[in-house]
mmCIF file of C-alpha atoms in Angstrom:
data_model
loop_
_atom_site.group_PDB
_atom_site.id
_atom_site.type_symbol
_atom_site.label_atom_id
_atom_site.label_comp_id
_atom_site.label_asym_id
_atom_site.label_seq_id
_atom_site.Cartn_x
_atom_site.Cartn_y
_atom_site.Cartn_z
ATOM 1 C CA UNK H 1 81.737 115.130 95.403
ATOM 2 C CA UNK H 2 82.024 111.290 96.055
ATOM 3 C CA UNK H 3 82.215 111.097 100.312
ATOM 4 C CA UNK H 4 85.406 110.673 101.933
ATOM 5 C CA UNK H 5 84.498 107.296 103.183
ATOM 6 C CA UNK H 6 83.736 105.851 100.081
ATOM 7 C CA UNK H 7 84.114 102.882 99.134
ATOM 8 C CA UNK H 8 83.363 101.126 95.468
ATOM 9 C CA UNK H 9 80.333 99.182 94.620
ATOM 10 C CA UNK H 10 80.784 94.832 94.276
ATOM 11 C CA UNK H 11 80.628 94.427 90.449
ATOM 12 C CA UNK H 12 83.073 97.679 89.821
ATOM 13 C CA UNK H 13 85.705 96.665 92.747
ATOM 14 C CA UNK H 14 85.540 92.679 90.666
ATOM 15 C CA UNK H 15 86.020 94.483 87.432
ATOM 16 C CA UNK H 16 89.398 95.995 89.141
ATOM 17 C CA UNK H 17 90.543 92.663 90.541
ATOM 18 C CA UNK H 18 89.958 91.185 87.349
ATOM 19 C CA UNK H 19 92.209 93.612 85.902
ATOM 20 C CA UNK H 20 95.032 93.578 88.501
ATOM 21 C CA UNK H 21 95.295 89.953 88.089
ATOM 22 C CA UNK H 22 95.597 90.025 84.764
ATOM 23 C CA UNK H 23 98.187 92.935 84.655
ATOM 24 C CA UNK H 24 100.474 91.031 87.166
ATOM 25 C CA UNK H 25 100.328 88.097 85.230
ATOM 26 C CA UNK H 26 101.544 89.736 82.785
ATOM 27 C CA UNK H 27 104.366 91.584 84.556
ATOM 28 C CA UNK H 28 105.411 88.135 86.123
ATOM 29 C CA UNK H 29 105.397 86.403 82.809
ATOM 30 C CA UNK H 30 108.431 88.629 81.634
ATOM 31 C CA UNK H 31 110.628 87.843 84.742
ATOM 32 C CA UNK H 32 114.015 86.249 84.437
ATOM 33 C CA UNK H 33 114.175 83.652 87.119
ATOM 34 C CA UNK H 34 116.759 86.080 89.251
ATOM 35 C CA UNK H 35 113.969 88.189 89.437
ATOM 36 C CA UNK H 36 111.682 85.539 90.483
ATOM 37 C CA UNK H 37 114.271 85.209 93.567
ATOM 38 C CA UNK H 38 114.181 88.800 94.681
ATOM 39 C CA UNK H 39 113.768 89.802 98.000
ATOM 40 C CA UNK H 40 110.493 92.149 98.767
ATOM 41 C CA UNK H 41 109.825 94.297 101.827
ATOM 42 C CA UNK H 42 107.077 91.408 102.704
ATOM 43 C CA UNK H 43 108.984 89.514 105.253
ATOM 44 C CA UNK H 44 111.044 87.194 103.848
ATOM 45 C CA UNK H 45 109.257 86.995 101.241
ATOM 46 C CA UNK H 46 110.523 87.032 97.744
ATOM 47 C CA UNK H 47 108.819 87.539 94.531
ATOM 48 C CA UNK H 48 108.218 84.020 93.777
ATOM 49 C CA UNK H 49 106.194 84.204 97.245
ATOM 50 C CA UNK H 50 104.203 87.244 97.108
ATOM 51 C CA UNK H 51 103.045 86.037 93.553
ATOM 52 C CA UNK H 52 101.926 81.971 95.250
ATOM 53 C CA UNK H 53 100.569 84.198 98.231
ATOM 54 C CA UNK H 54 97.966 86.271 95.330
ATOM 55 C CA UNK H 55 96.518 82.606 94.205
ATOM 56 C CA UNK H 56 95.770 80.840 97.203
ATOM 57 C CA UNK H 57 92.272 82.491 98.732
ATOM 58 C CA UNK H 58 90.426 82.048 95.283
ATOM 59 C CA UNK H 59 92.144 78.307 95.053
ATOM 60 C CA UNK H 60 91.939 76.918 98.204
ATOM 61 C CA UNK H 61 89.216 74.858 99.259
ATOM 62 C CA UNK H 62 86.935 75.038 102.557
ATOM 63 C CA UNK H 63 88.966 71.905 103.408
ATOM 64 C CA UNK H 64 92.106 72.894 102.198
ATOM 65 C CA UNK H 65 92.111 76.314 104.540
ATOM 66 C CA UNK H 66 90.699 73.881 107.561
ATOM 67 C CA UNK H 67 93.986 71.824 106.917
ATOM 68 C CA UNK H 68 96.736 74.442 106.589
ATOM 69 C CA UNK H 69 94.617 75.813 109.726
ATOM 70 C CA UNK H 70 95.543 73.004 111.413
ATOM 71 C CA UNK H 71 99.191 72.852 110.237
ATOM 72 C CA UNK H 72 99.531 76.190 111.546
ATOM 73 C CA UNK H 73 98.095 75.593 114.848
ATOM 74 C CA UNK H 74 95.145 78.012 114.625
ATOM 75 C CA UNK H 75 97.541 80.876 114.338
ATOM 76 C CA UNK H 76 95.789 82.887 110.804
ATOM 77 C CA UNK H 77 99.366 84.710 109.932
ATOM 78 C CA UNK H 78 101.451 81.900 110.287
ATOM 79 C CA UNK H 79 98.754 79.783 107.884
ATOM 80 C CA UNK H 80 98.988 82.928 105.270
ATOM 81 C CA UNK H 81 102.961 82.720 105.268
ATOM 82 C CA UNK H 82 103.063 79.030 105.458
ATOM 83 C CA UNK H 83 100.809 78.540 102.645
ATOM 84 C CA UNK H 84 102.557 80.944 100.771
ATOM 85 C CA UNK H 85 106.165 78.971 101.097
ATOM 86 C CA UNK H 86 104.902 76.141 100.272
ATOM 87 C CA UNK H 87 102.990 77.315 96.985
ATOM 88 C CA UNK H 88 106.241 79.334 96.041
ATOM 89 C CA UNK H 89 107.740 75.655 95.543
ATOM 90 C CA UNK H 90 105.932 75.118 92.223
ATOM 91 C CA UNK H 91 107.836 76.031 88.890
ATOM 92 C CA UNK H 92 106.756 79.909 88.133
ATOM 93 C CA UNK H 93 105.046 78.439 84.624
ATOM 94 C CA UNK H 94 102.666 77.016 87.186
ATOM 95 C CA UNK H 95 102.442 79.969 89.861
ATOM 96 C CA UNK H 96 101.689 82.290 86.595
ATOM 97 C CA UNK H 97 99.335 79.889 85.260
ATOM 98 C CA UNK H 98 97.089 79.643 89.000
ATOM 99 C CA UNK H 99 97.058 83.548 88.736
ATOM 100 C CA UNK H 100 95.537 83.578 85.756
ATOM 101 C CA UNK H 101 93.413 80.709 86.413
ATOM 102 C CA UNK H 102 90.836 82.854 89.017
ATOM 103 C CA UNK H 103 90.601 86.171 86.556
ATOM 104 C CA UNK H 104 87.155 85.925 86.733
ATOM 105 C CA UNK H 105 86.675 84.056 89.747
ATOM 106 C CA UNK H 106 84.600 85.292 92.924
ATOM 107 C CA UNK H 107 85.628 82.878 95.691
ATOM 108 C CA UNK H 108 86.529 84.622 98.896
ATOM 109 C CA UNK H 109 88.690 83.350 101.844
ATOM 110 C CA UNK H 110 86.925 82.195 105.115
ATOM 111 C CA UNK H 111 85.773 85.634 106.762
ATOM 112 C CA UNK H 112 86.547 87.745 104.524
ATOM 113 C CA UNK H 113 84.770 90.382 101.909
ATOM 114 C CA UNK H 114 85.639 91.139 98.229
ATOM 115 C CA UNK H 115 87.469 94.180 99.494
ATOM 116 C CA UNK H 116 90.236 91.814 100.824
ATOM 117 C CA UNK H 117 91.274 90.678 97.032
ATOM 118 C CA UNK H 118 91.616 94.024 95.781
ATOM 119 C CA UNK H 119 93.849 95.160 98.969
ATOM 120 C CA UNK H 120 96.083 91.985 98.516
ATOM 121 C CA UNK H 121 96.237 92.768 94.910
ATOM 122 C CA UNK H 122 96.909 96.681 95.010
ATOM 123 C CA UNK H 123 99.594 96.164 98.427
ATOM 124 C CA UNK H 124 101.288 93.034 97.153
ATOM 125 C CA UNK H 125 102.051 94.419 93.467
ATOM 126 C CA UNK H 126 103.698 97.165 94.588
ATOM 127 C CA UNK H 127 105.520 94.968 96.973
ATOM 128 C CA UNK H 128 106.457 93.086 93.985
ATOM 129 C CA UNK H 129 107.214 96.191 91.237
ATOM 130 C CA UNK H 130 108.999 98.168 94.050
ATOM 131 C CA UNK H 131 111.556 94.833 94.357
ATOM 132 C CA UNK H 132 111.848 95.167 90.919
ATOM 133 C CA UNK H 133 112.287 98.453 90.263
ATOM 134 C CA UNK H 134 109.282 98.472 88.554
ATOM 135 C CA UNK H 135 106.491 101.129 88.194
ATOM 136 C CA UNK H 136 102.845 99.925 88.341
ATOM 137 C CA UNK H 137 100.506 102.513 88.346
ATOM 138 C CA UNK H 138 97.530 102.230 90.831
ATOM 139 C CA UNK H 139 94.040 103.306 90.387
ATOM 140 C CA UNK H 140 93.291 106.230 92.908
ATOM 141 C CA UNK H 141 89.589 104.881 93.591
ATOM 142 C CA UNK H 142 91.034 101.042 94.003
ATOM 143 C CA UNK H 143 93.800 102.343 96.228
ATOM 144 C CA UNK H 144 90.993 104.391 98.064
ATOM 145 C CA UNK H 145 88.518 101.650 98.495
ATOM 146 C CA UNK H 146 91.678 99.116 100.388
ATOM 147 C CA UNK H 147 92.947 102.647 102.530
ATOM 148 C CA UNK H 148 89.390 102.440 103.284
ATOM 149 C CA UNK H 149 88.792 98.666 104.260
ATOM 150 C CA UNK H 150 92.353 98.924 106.064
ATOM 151 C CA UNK H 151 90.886 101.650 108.395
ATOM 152 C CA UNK H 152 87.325 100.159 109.247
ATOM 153 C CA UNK H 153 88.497 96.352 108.895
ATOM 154 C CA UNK H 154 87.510 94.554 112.350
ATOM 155 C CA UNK H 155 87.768 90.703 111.492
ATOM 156 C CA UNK H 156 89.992 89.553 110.222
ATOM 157 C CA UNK H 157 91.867 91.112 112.723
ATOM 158 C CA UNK H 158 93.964 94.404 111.110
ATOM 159 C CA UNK H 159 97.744 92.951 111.579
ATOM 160 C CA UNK H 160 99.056 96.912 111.236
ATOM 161 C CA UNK H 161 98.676 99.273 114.198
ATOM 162 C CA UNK H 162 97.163 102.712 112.590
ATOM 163 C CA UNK H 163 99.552 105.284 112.780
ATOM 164 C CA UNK H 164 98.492 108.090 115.374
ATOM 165 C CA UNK H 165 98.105 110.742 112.447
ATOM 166 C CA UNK H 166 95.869 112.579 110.473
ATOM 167 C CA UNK H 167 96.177 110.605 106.842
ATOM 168 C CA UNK H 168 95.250 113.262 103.998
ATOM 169 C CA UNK H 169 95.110 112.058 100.417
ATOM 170 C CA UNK H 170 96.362 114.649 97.660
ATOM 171 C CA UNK H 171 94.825 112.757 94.837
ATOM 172 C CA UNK H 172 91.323 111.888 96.033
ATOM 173 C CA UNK H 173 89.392 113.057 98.654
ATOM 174 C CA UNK H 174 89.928 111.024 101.467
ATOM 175 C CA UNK H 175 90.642 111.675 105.056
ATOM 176 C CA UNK H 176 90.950 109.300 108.011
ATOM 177 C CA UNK H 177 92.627 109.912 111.625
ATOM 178 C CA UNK H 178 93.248 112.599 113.845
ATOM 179 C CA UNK H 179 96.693 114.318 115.235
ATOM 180 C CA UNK H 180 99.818 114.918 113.616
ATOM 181 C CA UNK H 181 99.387 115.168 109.446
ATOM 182 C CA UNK H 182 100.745 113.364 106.791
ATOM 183 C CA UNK H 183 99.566 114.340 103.204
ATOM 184 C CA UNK H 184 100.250 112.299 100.045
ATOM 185 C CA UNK H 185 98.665 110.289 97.213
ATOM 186 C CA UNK H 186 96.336 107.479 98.463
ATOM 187 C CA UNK H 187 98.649 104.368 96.794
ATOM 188 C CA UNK H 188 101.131 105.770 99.535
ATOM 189 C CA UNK H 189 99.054 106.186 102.683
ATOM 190 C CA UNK H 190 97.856 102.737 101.797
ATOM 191 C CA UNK H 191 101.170 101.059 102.330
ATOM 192 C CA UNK H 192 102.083 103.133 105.043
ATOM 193 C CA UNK H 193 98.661 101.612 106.703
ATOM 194 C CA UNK H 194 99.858 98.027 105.735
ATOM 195 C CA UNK H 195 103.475 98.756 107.292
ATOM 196 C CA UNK H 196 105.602 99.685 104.586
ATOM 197 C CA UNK H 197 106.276 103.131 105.582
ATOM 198 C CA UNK H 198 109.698 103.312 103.321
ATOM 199 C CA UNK H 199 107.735 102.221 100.285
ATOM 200 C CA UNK H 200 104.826 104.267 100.896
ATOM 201 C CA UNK H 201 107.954 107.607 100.944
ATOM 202 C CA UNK H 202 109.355 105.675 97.474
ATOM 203 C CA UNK H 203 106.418 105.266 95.793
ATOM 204 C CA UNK H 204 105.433 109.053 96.231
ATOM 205 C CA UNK H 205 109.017 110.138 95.202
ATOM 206 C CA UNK H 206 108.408 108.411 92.037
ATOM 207 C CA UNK H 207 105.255 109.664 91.287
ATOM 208 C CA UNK H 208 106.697 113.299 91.873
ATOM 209 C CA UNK H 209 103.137 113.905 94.512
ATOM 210 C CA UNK H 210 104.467 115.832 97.958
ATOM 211 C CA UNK H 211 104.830 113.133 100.618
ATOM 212 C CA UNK H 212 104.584 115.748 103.948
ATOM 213 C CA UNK H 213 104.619 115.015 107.536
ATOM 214 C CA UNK H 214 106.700 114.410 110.529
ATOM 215 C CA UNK H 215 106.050 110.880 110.484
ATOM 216 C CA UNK H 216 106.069 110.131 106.968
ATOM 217 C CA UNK H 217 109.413 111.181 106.527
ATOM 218 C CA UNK H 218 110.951 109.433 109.549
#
């Protein structure tokens, strides 16, 4: 039995990004440029900037991050959306291109580990497919290991509150929280952790696993 806190080890959780990256690159390169325009549940957000927002940590620079930093006035969110716009601005050939550009690569953002990759990856391809109407399976162990990082992560700061509940996996063992519980695949509790509460209910309705709780259904 693999513990409930477990997480993956460096070269396997690469491996997975590698593969992610790939697979959305893929997905994006058969887009008609309506869907490139879609709205997502990330903000305001649409496709074109979720996809720019996946190619900026391994792309940018020590100076670069320093000078959007600075254009953002210290504030780290407002640097991670403003970077995104402005990336979003290049033709998608080019957006599609810097994806596929850092398969392979292992340059982190400032502060953070190699977890944060895969949790961008996993969280902002279903914010992507779920635009779309799209489905894009998710590997229980990946979607494990970022429920996992979400929980424990420290610094950066966590910009979700953790809901007051007792979070249950049906697909893997894994367990976090105490109070009220809410059972349902991992992929789901995992965007309900990063704030996306309705997608976290849709993507567990299309995967035909029981989404159960109070909470989860509100």
């Amino acid at each position: 039995m693999i513990p409930v806190g477990a997480v993956l080890d460096t070269d396997e959780l690469w491996q997975i990004v590698d593969r992610e990256r790939t697979s959305l690159a893929d997905l994006l390169e058969g887009l008609s440029p309506e869907q490139w325009e879609t709205r997502t549940r990330c903000g305001d957000w649409r496709v074109r900037e979720v996809a720019a927002h996946l190619t900026v940590a391994a792309r940018f620079s020590c100076g670069q991050v320093v000078r959007e930093m600075v254009r953002a006035r210290g504030n780290w969110n407002r640097m991670i959306h403003d970077s995104a716009v402005r990336e979003a601005e290049l033709p998608v050939a080019e957006i599609i291109a810097n994806l596929r550009s850092i398969i392979g690569s292992r340059r982190l953002a400032p502060t953070t580990s190699p977890h944060e990759p895969l949790l961008d990856l996993l969280v902002h391809g279903q914010d992507i497919a779920l635009a779309l109407g799209r489905e894009r399976p998710v590997p229980s162990v990946a979607a494990r290991d970022a429920a996992e990082r979400v929980w424990t992560m420290r610094f950066p700061p966590r910009p979700w509150p953790l809901p007051k509940a007792r979070l249950v996996a049906t697909d893997i063992a894994w367990t976090r929280g105490a109070g009220e519980e809410i059972r349902g695949p991992v992929t789901s509790l995992l965007l309900l952790l990063t704030g996306r509460p309705e997608a976290a209910r849709e993507w567990a309705e299309r995967t035909g696993e029981p989404w159960t709780g109070v909470t989860a259904s509100r």
